[in-house]
Each structure stands twice: as C-alpha cells, then as structure tokens.
Coordinates of C-alpha atoms and ligand atoms in Angstrom, one line a residue:
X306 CA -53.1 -54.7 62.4
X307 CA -53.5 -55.7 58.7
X308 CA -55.8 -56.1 56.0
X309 CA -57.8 -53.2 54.5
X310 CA -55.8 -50.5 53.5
X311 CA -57.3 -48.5 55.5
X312 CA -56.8 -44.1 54.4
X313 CA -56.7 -42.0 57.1
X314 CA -57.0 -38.6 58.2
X315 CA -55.7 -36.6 61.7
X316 CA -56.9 -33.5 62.6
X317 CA -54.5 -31.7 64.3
X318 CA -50.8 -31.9 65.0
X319 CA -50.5 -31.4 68.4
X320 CA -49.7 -33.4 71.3
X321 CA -52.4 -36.3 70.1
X322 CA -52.0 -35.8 66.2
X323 CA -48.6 -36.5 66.5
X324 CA -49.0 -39.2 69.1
X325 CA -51.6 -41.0 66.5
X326 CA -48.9 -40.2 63.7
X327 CA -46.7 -42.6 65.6
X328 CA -49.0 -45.0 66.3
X329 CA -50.1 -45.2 62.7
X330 CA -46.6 -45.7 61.4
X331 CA -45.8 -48.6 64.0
X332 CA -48.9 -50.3 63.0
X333 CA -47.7 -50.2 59.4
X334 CA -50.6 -47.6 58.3
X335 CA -48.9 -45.6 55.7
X336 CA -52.1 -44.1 53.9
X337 CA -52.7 -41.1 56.1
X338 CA -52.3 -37.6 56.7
X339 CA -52.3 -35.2 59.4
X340 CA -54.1 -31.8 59.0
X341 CA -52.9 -29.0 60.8
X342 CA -54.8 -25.5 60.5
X343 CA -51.3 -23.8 61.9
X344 CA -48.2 -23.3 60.0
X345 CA -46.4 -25.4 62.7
X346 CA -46.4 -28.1 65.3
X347 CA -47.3 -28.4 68.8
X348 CA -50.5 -27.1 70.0
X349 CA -50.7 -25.5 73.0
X350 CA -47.5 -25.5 73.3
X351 CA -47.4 -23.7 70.0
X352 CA -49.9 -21.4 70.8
X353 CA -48.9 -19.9 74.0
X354 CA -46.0 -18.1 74.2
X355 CA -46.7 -16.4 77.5
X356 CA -43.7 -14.8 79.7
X357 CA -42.9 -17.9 82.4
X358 CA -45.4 -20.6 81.1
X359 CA -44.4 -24.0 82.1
X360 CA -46.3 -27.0 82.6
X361 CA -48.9 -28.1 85.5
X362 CA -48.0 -31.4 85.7
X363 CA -44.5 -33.4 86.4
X364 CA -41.6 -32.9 83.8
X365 CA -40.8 -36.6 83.2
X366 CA -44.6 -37.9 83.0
X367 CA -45.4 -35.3 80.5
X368 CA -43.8 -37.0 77.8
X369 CA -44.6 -40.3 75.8
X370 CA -44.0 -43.0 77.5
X371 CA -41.9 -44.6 74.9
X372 CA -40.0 -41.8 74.5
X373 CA -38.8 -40.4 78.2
X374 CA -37.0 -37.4 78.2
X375 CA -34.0 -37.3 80.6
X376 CA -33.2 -33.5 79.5
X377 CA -35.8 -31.8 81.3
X378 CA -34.5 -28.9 82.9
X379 CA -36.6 -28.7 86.0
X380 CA -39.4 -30.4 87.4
X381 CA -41.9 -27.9 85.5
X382 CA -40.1 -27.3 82.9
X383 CA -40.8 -24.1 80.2
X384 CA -43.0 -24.3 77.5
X385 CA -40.5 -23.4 75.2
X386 CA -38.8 -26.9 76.4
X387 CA -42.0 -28.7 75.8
X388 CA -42.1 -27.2 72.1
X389 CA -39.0 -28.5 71.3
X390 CA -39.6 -32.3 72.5
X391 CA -42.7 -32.5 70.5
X392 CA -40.9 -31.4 67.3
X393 CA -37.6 -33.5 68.2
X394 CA -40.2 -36.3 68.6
X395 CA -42.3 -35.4 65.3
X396 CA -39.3 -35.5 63.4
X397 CA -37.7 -38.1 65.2
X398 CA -40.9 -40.8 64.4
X399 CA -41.3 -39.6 60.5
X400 CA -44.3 -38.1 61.5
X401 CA -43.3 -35.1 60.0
X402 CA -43.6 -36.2 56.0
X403 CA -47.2 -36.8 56.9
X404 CA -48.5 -33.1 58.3
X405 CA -50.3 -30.9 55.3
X406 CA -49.8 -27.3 57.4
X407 CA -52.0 -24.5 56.7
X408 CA -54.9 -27.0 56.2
X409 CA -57.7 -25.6 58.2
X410 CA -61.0 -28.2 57.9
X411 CA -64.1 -26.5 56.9
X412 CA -66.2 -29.5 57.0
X413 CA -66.6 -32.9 57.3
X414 CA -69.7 -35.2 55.8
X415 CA -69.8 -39.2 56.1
X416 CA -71.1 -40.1 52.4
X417 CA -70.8 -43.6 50.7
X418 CA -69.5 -44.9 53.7
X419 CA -66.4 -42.8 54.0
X420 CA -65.5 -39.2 55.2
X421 CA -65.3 -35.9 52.8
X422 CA -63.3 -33.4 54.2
X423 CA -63.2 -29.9 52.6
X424 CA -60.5 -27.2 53.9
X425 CA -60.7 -23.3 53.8
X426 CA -57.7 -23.6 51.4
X427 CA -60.3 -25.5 48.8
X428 CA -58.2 -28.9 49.1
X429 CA -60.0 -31.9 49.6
X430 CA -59.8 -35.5 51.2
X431 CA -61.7 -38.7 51.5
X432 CA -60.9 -41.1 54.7
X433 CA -62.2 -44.2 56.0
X434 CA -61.4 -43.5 59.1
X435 CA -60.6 -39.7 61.1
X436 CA -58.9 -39.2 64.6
X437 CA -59.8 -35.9 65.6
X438 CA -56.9 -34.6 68.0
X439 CA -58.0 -31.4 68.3
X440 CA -57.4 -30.3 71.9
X441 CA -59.6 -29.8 74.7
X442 CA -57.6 -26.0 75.8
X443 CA -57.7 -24.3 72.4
X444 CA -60.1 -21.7 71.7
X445 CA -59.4 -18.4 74.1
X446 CA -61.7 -17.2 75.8
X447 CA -62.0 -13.7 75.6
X448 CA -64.9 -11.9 77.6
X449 CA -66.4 -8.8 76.5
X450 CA -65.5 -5.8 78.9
X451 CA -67.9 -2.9 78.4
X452 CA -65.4 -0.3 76.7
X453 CA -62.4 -3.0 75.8
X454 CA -62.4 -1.6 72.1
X455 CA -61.3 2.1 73.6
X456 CA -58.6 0.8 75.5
X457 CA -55.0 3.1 73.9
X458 CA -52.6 0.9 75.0
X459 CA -52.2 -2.9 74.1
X460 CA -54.6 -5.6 74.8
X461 CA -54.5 -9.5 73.8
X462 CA -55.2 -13.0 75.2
X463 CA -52.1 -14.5 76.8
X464 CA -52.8 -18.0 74.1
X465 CA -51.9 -14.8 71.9
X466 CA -49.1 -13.1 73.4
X467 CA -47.7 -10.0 71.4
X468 CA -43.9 -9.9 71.5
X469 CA -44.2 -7.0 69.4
X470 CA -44.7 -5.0 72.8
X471 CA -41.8 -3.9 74.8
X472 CA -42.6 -4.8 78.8
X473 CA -40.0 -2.4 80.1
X474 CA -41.3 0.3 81.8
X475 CA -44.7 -0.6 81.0
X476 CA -47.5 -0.9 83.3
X477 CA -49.8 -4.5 82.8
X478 CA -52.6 -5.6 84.0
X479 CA -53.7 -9.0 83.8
X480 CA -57.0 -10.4 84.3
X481 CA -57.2 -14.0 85.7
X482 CA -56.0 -16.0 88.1
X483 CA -55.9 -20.0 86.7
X484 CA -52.5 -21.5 86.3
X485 CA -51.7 -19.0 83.4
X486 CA -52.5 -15.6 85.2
X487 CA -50.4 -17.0 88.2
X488 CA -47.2 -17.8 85.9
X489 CA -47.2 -14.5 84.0
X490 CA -47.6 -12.9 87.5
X491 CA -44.9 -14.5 89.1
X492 CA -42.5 -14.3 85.8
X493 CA -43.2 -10.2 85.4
X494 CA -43.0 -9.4 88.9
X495 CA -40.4 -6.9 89.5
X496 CA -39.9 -6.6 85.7
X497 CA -42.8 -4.2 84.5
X498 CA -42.8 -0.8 86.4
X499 CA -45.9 -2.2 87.7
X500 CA -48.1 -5.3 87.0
X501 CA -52.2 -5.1 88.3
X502 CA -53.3 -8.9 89.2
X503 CA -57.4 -9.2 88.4
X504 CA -58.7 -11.5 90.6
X505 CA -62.2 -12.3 90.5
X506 CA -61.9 -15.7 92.8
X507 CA -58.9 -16.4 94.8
X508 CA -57.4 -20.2 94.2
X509 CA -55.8 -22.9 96.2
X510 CA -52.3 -22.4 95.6
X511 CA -50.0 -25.7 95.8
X512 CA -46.5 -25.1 97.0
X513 CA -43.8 -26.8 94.3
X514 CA -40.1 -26.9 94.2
X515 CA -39.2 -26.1 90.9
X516 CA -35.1 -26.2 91.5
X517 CA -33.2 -27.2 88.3
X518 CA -32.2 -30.2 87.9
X519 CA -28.5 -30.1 87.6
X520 CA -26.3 -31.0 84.8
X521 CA -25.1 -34.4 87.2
X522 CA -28.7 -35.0 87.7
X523 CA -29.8 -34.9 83.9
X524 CA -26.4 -37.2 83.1
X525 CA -27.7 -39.7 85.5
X526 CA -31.4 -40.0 84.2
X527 CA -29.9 -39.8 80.6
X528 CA -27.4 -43.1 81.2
X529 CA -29.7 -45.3 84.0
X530 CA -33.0 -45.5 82.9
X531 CA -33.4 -47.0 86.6
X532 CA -32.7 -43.2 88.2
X533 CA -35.2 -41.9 85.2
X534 CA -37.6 -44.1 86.6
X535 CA -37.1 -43.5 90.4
X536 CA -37.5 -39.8 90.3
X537 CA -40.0 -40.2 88.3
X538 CA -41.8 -42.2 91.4
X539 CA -40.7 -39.0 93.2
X540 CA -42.5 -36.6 91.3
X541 CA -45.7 -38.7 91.2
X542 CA -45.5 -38.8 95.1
X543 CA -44.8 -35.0 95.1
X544 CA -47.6 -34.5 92.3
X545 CA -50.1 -37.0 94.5
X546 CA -51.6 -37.1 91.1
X547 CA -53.5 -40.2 92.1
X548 CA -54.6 -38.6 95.7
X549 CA -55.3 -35.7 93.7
X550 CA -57.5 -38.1 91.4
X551 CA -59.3 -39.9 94.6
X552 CA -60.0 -36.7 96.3
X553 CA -62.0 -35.5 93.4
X554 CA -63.7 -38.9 93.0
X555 CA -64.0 -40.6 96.0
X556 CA -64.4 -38.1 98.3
X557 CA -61.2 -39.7 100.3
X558 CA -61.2 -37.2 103.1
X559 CA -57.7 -37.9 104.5
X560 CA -56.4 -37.5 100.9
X561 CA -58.7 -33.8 100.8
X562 CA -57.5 -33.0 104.5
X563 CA -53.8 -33.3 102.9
X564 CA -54.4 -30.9 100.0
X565 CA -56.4 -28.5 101.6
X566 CA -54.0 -28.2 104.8
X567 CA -50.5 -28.1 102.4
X568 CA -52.2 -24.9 100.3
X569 CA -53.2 -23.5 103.4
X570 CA -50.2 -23.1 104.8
X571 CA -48.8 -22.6 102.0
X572 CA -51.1 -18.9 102.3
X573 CA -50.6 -18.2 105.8
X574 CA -46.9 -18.9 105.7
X575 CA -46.2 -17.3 102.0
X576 CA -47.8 -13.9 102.7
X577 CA -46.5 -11.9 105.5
X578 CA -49.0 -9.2 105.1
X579 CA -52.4 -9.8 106.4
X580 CA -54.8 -7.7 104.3
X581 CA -53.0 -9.0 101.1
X582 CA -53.4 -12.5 102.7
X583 CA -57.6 -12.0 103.3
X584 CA -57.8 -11.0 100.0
X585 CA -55.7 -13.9 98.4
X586 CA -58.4 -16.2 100.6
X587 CA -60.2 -18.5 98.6
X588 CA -64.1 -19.6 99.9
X589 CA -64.1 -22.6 98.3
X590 CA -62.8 -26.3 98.7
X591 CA -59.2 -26.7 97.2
X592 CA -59.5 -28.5 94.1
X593 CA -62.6 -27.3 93.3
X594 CA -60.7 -25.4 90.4
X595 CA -57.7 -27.7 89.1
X596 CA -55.3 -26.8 91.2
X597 CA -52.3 -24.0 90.8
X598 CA -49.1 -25.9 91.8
X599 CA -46.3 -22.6 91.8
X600 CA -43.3 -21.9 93.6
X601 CA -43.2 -18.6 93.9
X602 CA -46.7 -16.6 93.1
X603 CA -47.1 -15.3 96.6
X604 CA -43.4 -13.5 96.9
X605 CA -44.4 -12.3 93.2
X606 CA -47.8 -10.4 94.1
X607 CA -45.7 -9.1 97.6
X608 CA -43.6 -7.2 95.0
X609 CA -43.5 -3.8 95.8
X610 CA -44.5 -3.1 92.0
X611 CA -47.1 -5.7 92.1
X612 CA -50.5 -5.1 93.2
X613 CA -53.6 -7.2 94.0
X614 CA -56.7 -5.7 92.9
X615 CA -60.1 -7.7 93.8
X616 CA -62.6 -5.0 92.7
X617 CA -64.7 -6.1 90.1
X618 CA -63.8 -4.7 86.9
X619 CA -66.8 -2.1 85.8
X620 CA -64.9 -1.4 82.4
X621 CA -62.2 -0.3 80.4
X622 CA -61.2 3.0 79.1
X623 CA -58.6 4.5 76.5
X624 CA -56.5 5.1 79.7
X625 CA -56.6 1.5 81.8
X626 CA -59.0 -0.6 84.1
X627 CA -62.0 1.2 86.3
X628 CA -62.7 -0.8 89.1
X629 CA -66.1 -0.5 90.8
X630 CA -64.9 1.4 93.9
X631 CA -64.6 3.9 91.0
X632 CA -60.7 4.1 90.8
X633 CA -59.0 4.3 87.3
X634 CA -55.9 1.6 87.3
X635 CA -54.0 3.7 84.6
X636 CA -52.3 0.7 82.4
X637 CA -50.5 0.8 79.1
X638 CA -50.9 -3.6 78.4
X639 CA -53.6 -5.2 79.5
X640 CA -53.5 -9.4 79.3
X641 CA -56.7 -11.9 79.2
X642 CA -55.6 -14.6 80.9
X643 CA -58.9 -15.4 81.2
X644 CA -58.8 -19.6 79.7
X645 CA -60.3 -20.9 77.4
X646 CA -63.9 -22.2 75.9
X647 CA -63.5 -25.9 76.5
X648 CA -66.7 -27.1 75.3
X649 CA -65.5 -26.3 71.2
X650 CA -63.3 -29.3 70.4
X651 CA -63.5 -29.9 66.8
X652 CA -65.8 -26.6 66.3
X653 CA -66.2 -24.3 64.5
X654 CA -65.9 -27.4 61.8
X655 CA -69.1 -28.5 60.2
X656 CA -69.5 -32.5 60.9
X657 CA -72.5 -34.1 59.1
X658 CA -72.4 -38.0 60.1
X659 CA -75.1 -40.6 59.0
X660 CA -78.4 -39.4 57.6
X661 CA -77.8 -36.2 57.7
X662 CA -77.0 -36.1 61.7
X663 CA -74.7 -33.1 62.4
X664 CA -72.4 -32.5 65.4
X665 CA -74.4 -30.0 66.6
X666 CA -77.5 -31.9 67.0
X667 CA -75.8 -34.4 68.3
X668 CA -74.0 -31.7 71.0
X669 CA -77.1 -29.0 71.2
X670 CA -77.5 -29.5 74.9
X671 CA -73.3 -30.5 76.1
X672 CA -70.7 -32.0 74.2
X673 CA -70.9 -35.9 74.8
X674 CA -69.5 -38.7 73.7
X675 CA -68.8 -42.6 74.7
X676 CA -65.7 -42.9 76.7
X677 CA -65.1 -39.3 75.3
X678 CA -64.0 -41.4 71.8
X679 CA -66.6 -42.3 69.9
X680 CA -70.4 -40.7 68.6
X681 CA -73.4 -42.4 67.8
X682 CA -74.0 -41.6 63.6
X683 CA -70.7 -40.6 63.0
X684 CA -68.9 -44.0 62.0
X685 CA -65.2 -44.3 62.0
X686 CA -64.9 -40.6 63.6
X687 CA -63.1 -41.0 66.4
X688 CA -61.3 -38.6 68.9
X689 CA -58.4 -38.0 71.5
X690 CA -59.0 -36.0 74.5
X691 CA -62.4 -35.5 73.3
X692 CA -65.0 -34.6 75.4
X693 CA -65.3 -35.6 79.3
X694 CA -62.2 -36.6 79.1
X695 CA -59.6 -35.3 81.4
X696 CA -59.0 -37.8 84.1
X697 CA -58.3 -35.5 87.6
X698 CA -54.9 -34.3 87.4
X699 CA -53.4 -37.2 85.1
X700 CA -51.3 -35.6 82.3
X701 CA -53.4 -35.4 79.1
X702 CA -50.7 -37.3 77.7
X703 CA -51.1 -40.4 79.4
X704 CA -54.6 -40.6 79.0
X705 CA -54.3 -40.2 75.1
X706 CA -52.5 -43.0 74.8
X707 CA -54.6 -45.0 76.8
X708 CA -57.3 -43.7 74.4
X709 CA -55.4 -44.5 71.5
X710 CA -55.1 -48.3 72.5
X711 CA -58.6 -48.6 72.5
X712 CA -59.2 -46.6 69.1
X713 CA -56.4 -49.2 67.4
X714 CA -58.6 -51.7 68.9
X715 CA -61.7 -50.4 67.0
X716 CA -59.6 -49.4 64.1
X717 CA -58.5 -53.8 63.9
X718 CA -62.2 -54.3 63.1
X719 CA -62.5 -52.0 60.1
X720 CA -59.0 -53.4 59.1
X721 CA -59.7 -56.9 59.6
X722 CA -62.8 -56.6 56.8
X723 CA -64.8 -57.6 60.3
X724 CA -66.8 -54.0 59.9
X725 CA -67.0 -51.1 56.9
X726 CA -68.1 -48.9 59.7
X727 CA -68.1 -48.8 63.2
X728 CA -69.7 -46.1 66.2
X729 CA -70.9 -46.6 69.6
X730 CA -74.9 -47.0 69.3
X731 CA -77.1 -44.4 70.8
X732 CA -78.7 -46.3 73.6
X733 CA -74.9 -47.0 75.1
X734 CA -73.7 -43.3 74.6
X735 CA -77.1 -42.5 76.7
X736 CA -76.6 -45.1 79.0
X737 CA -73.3 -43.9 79.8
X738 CA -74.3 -40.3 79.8
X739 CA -76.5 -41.0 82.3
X740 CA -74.0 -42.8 85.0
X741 CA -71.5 -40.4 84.0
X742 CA -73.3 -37.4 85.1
X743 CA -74.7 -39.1 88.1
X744 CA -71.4 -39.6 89.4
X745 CA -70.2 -36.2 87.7
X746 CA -72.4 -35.1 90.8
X747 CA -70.6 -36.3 93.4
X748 CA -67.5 -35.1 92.3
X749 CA -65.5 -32.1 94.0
X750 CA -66.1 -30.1 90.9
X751 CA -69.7 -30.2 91.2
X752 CA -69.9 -29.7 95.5
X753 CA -67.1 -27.6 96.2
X754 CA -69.1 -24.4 95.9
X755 CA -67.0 -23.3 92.6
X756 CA -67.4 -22.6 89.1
X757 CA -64.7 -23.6 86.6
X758 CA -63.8 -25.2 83.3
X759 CA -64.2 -28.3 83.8
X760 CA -68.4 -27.1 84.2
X761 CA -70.6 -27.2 81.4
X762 CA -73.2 -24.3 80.6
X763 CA -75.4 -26.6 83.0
X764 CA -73.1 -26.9 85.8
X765 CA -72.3 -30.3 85.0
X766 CA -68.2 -31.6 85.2
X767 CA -67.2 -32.2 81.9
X768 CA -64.7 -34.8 82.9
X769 CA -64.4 -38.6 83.5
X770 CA -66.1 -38.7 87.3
X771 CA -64.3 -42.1 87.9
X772 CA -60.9 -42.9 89.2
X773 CA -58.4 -43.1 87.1
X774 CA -57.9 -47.3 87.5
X775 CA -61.1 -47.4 85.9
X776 CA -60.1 -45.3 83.1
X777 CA -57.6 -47.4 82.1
X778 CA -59.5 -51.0 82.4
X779 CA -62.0 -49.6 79.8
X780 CA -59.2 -48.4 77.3
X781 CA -58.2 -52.2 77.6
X782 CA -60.5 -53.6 75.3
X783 CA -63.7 -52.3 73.8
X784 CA -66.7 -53.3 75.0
X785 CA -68.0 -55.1 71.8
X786 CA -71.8 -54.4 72.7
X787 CA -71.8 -50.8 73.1
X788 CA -71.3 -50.1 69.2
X789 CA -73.0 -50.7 66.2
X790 CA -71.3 -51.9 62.9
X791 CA -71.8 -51.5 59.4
X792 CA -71.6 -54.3 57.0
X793 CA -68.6 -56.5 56.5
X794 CA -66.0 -54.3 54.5
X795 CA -64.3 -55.9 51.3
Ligands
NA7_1550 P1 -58.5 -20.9 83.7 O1 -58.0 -21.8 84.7 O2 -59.8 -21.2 83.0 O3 -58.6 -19.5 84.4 C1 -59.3 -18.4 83.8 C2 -59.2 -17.2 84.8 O4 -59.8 -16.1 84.1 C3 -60.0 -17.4 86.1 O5 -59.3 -16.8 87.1 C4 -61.3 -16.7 85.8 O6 -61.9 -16.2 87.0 C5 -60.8 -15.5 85.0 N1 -61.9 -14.9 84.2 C6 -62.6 -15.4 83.2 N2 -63.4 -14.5 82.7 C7 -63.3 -13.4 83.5 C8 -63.9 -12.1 83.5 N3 -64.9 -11.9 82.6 N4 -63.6 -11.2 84.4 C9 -62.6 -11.5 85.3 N5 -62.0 -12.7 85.3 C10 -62.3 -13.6 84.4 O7 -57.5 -20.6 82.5 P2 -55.9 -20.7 82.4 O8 -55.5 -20.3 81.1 O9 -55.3 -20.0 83.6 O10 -55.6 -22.2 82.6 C11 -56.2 -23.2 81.9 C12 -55.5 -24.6 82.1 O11 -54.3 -24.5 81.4 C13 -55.2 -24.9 83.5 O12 -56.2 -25.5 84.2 C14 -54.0 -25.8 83.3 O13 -54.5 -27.1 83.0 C15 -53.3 -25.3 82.1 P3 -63.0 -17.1 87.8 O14 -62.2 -18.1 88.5 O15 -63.9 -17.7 86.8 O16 -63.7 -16.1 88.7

C-alpha cells in the first residue's frame, strides 16, 4: 500500500488489535494508534484468570501464522502461556509504542468525512479509517439469581476471578457447564474441601490428550520448522476442525456419526457410576453447543469432594445455593461461569455513522454486518471478528487474518486516492443477511434441539453458516459491487 497518509485508529489491543498493529506496520502505515480501555494487553486472555483455563482449540494453530510458536507446553496449553505470547509478540512487532492504555471510547461520530472519537478519559482523536477489534467473548454474562445480593461468602464471574480469596478449605460452587465451568471443575477437583458443579444442560464432552510436550519435543519443533509443521497436521487431524466445520454445515453424517460416537464413549467409558452418568447425559446432538474438548472432567466431578448437582437453582441465600428439591447447598465461593453476552461487540460505545445513522439502529433487531467486516453508513469503520463471524471450530485467530487481508484490500482503495470513503451498500448487507440466515437454518446450531451462544435473541446462529473454504475465497478479494464509495480522496 501507498499513497494517502492514511490516520488510523484500533480499538482494542487484543488478539486482533495487535494482529492489525502488525499488519499496519508492515504496510508502512505509521499514523495510528491502538486504544485499549484496559491497563494491559491481551484480551481474553487478559481478562480471565480462572484456575486451569487453557485454550479450546490446538496449541500451534492458535498463534499467528507468521509467528509459530514451538514453546507451547502442551497441546492446550494455559492461558497464562497464551498471555505471554501475545505480549512477547506485541513487543516483539513494535506494536507496543502504538497502544494509548486506559483509553476507554465513549463514542464515535463519522463527521466531514472522517471519524471523532471521544474517550471517558476526555482525550480525543480523528481517523480516516477505524478497525474495531473488540472481541466477540467479552462482556460476562452474569444472570440475576433471586437473592444473589445476600449471598455472605464470595461471589464473582470467573472473566473476573478474585485471587484475593483463599480456595483452601473452602466450599465452591460453580454455575455452568461451557468450556469454562468444565476447566475450573476439573482444575479444583480435589483441592476445595468441596466444589458444587451447576448444571443446567449436560454437554458433549470430547476426549483430548493433553500430555506435555517434552523438553526433546519442544527442541525439535524449535530447530525443524518441518516437525513444527507435521504435528501441527497432527493436531488438526486430532482437532477434526474441518469435520467439525462440515458437520455443522453440511450436515456430513459420517463426519456427525464420528463426533457423536467418540463423546459418547467418551461418557459411558469415563463414568463408572451410573446415576452420575444419566445425569451427565446430554438430550441433544453433539455440537449443538461448541464442543467441550477435556481430558479429564469426568474423573474430576467423580471426586469424592466433587458433586453434581442438576436441580435448578431456585435462589441464593447469605448461607449458599437452594436448589428446587428445597435443599440448601451451604457454600462459602460461588463462581458464574455462566459465558458471556456475545451480541455486544463494540457496545456500550456510541457509533453515529452517515446522516446521523447510529449502531443501534443499524443493530435494533441482531447485530449484522457484510462478511461480519463492514456496515452500511458507517464508512471506513471496519471490524475483526465482528459479528457472525466465527467460522465452526476454526481458531479465531486464523480467521482474523483472513479478515484482515480483505480489510487491507479495502483499506488500498482509500490509500490509493481511488475512494475518501468506502462501506458495503445496504442492498448487499441485506442481500447477504438474507442467504446467511437461510443457511444459518440448516445449520447444527439451529436443528440440534439446543440453545447456546452462538443464538441470537431470535434463535438465529450468529455465525458464518458456510464452510470454512468459502470463508476464505471471499477474504481473497473484495467483491467491488457490494460497496458504495465516496468521492475520489486528494
Ligand atoms: P458458555 O459456553 O456460554 O457457557 C455458559 C454456561 O453457563 C452454560 O452451561 C449455561 O447453561 C450456563 N448458564 C448461563 N446462565 C445460567 C443461569 N442463569 N443458570 C444456570 N446456568 C446458566 O460460556 P463459557 O465461558 O464456558 O465458554 C465460552 C467460550 O469460551 C467457549 O465456547 C470457548 O470458545 C471458550 P445452558 O447451557 O445455557 O443451560
């Protein structure tokens, strides 16, 4: 790219923010800044701290793809691990010298053909051009339990973990059973004096072998990119990401039959005993929910000082849990690992695009955008990992660098003096809406008989309904008639 000096802004340094940081710098954009509400780096992986989180997907494909890290531990590896490559990386690039911390965007308003960002802090900014990388996994979701506010012990969402408690001797409960619940389960097991598992829905539970990798191992990925690159063939074939992927697409019923028969057994072989194994039954199809991959949940909730509970919870008193068969789970921590609201992205900001047009107009019935990157009214405002766009199982990573391809693309135009602005044109954002939900439908999200977060308040999957080849032939290259432009630019 060159041309226009181009000024622009990031929101968010976290996985994306610091992957567009990069990407900036190589393309010899200079003129920007990345603004991060937090004090520090990271994202998600900044903001949960849980006891034994790791990542869902493999070790060596959750990282850039131009910089592969041979140091992984294990094939999940801990967050804490994950944490540290991002800020190796962040430093590494010079992305660093470009985050403003403690910058939290109140609002944004497209004005003389350019973008006015105000922050909480009462700084200021103008852009041409802003890449929201805001995350899709961000805002906890915390439900209101009749009573919660009584509770005498400690409470908190596990994206806000409170190492200021002592676990010893304690007695946890923890409400939720998505991947987090399942890793703080299986990493407190035999710990607490007693940890309480709140299971509304059982889920599909994918057996993993999570063995570190040994110090050999790590030397030989570290000096021969070519043993880097054949276990990490391994790991997709263990992953199945792209079965995984077709299964939730394409309905490919030997691909399903595989899935659904490697968690069953994984059930009736894992748990010996046959009342705790009825109850840990789920009633719907496996990957219905995004799947739990762990190694070792079902020996963890067999712990003698671990319990299953599947009554509903009725409320919470100052002294623990009260179940609806009328029992009172006396508990002294009690965790929400109950996920998060995906459908905020770049909320609670205010965004006010082209005459007058703001974001939540634009999102009043479901969050929506073309190829999740780009909004009708809201020129030069583009976003990574916005919304709709997880592709199945494929590491978020991957995806946003497919995505930013395609926003470097559109970025060429404004650059080249081709365009002064530049956003998909409502009758392609509609047209695509439309196909995508048709095909949203058909998905295993939407007929396997289960409600999750990749559903929208309507019911809808809130992710890209096509196979993941597909994905990445429209990153390719832009598809020139879907967007209107502004004037030529000087
Ligand atoms: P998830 O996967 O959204 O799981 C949330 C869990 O919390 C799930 O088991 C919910 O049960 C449960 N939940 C939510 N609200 C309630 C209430 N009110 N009462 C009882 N139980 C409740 O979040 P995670 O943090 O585990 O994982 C998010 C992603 O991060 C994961 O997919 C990976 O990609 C990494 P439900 O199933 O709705 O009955």
């Amino acid at each position: 790219m060159s041309g226009k000096d181009l000024r622009v802004v990031v929101i968010g340094a976290g996985m994306s923010g610091i992957l567009a940081g990069i990407k900036l710098l190589e393309a010899g954009i200079h003129n920007f800044t990345i603004l991060e509400k937090a004090d520090r780096i990271g994202g998600t992986w900044r903001d949960n701290t849980y006891p034994g989180l790791t990542c869902d997907t493999p070790s060596h494909h959750y990282t850039y793809s131009f910089e592969r890290n041979p140091d992984w531990s294990s094939y999940l590896p801990p967050g804490t691990e994950i944490q540290a490559y991002f800020e190796r990386t962040c430093s590494k690039y010079g992305v660093d010298r470009y985050i403003r911390f403690n910058q939290e965007i109140a609002s944004a308003r497209f004005r003389d053909g350019r973008w006015h960002l105000h922050m909480k802090s009462g700084a200021a900014d103008v852009a041409d051009v802003v890449i929201a990388a805001t995350g899709v996994l961000h805002h906890p979701n915390m439900p209101h339990i009749e009573g919660m506010e009584s509770f005498r012990g400690r409470l908190f969402h596990s994206a806000r973990w409170d190492h200021s408690v002592s676990l010893e001797g304690k007695r946890i409960g923890v409400i939720g059973n998505g991947s987090t619940g399942v890793q703080i389960i299986s990493a407190l097991a035999g710990q607490a004096q007693l940890i309480e598992h709140y299971v509304r829905t059982p889920q599909w539970i994918m057996p993993v072998d999570n063995t570190p990798y040994s110090v050999e191992q790590r030397e030989t990925f570290r000096s021969d990119p070519a043993a880097l690159q054949a276990a990490m063939r391994i790991e997709e074939f263990l992953a199945n990401v792209n079965s995984y992927t077709q299964v939730i697409t394409r309905e490919d019923m030997e691909a399903a039959a595989f899935w659904k028969a490697s968690c069953l057994q994984n059930l009736e072989q894992g748990v010996a005993d046959p009342v705790l194994r009825e109850k840990l039954r789920p009633d719907h199809e496996p990957l219905c929910k995004r799947l739990i991959f762990s190694p070792d949940y079902y020996q963890a909730i067999a712990h003698p000082r671990a319990a299953l509970v599947t009554d509903r919870i009725t409320r919470i008193e100052p002294a623990g849990i009260r179940t609806n068969d009328g029992e009172l789970h006396e508990l002294d921590i009690i965790v929400f690992a109950t996920g998060f609201k995906s459908d905020q992205f770049m909320r609670p900001m205010q965004i006010t695009g082209q005459h007058g047009i703001t974001l939540e107009d634009l999102w009043a019935q479901r969050p929506k955008a073309y190829l999740a990157i780009s909004m009708p009214g809201f020129p030069n405002f583009f976003m990574l990992n916005g919304p709709n766009g997880p592709v199945g199982n494929f590491p978020l990573i991957d995806i946003a660098e497919h995505q930013w391809h395609y926003i470097a693309r559109l970025m060429e135009r404004l650059r080249s003096g081709d365009c002064s602005e530049i956003s998909v044109s409502k009758e392609a954002l509609e047209k695509f809406e439309t196909e995508r939900i048709a095909a949203a439908k058909t998905t295993v999200w939407f007929t396997g008989g289960c409600r999750s977060w990749y559903l929208d308040a309507e019911g809808i999957p809130s992710s890209w309904p096509w196979d993941y080849q597909r994905f990445v032939a429209e990153m390719r290259e832009p598809d020139w008639s879907a967007y209107a432009m502004g004037p030529p630019g000087q």
